[in-house]
Short mmCIF file of C-alpha atoms in Angstrom, two decimals:
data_model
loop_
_atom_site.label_atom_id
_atom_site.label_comp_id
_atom_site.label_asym_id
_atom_site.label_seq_id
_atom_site.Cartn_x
_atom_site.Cartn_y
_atom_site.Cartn_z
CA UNK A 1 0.01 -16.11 -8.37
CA UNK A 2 0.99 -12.70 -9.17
CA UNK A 3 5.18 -11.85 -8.82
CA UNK A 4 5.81 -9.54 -5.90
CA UNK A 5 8.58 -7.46 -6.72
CA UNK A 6 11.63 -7.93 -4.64
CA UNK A 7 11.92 -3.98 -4.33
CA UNK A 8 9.11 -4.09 -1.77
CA UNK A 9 8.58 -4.64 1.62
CA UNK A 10 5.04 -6.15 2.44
CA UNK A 11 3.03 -6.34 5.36
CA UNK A 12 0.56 -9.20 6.26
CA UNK A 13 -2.13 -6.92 5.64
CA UNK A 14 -1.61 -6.62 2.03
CA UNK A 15 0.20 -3.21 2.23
CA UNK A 16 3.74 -2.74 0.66
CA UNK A 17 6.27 0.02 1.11
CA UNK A 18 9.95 1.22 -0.74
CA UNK A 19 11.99 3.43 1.18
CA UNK A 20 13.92 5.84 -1.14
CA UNK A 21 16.59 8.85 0.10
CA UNK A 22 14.58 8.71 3.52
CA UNK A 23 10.85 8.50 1.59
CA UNK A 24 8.74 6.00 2.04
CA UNK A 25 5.80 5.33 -1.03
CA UNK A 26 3.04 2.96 0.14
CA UNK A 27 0.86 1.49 -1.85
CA UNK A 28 -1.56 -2.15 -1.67
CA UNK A 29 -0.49 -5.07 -3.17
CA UNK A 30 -1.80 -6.98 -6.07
CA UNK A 31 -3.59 -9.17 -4.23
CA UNK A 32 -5.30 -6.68 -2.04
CA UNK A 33 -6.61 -5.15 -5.23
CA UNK A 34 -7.61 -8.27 -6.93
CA UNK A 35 -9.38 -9.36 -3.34
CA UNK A 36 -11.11 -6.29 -3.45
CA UNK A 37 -12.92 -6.14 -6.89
CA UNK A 38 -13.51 -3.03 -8.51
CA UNK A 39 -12.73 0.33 -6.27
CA UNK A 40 -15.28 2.38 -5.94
CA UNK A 41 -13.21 5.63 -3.56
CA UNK A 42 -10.33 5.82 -1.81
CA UNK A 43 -9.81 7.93 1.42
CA UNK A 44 -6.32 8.99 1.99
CA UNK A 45 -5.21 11.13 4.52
CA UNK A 46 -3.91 15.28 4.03
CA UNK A 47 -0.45 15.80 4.08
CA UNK A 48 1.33 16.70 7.23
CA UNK A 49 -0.47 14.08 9.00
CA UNK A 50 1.24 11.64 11.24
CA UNK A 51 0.83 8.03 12.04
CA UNK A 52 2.24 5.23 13.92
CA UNK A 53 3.54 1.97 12.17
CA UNK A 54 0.12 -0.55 12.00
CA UNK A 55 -2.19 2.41 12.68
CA UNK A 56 -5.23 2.65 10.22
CA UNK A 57 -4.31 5.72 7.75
CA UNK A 58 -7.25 5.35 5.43
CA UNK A 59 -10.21 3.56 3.77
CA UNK A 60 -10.23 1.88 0.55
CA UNK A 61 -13.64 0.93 -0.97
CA UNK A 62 -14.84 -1.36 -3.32
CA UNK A 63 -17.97 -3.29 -4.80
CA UNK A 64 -17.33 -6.20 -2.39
CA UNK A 65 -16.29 -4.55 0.34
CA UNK A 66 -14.46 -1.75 2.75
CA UNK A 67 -10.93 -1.93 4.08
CA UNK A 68 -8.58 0.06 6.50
CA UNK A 69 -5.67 0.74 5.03
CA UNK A 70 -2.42 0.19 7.80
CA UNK A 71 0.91 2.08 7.77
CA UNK A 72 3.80 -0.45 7.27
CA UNK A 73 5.92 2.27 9.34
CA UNK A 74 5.56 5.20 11.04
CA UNK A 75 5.63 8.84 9.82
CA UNK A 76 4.40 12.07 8.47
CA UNK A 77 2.84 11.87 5.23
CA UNK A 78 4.64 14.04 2.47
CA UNK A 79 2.74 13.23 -0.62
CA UNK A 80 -0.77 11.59 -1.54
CA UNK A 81 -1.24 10.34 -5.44
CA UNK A 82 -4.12 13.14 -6.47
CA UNK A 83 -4.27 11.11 -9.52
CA UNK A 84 -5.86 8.22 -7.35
CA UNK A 85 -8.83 10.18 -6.59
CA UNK A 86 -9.96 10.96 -10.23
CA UNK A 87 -8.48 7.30 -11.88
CA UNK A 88 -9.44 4.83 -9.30
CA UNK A 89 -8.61 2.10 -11.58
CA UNK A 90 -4.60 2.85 -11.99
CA UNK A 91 -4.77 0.55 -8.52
CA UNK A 92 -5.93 -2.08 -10.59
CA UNK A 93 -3.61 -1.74 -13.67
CA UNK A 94 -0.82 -0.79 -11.92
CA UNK A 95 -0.44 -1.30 -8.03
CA UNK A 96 3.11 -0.65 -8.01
CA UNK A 97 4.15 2.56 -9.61
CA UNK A 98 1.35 4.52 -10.91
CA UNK A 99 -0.83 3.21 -7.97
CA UNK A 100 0.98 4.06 -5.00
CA UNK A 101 -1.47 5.84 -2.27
CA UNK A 102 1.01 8.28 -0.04
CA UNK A 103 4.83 8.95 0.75
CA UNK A 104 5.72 9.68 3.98
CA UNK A 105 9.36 10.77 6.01
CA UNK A 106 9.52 7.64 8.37
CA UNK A 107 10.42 7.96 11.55
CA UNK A 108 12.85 5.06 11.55
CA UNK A 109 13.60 3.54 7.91
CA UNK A 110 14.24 0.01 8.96
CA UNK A 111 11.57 -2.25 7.42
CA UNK A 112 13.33 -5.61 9.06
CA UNK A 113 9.56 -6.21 10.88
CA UNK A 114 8.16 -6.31 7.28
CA UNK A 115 7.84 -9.54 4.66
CA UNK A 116 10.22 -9.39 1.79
CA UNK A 117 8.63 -10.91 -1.32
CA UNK A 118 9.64 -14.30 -0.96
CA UNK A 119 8.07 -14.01 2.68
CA UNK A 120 4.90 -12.02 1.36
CA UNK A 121 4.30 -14.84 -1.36
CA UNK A 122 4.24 -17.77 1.37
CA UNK A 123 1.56 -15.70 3.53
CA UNK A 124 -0.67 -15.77 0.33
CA UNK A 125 -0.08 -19.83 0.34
CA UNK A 126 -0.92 -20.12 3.96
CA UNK A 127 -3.84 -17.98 3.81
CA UNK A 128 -5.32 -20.00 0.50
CA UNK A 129 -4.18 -23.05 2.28
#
């Protein structure tokens, strides 16, 4: 099993988020990638666009098959990783810092509803149980 790192918060969906200075980055987590195969596109949505925490905020597409992509909190998106859309595989080499998919100003920063590591790491045992 991969190591989730403890700066994260996850969601059962397979989503993670870091809130920094009042920015949230949001990426998918290892497993989501590895579950997913080799992606094929990405949609993300434009900046200034606003979304409530669990609402579908874009699609992520691969050989095996075609996710929604949920918000782990709510918010108006600041930022979406341009680089995504021309190196698709930096979400497989590096899902955590290179491979983020958007920042966004939350509307509340508290992430207590959200799986820390530890937490996110048991769901993955359950699930394979």
């Amino acid at each position: 099993m991969a190591d989730y790192p403890d700066r994260y918060q996850y969601t059962a969906e397979h989503e993670w988020v870091s809130v920094d200075d009042d920015i949230g980055t949001i990426g998918i987590t290892h497993h989501a990638q590895e579950e997913l195969g080799d992606v094929v596109f990405v949609e993300l949505p434009e900046v200034g666009a606003s979304f409530e925490q669990n609402a579908r905020f874009g699609t992520i597409e691969a050989v095996k098959a075609v996710c929604d992509l949920y918000a782990p909190v709510s918010g108006e998106v600041v930022e979406v990783n341009k680089t995504i859309e021309d190196h698709l595989q930096v979400l497989a080499r590096d899902p955590w810092d290179k491979g983020w998919l958007i920042r966004v100003k939350p509307d509340d920063t508290s992430t207590s509803h959200l799986l820390d590591a530890e937490g996110y790491e048991a769901s993955l045992g359950e699930a394979d149980a």
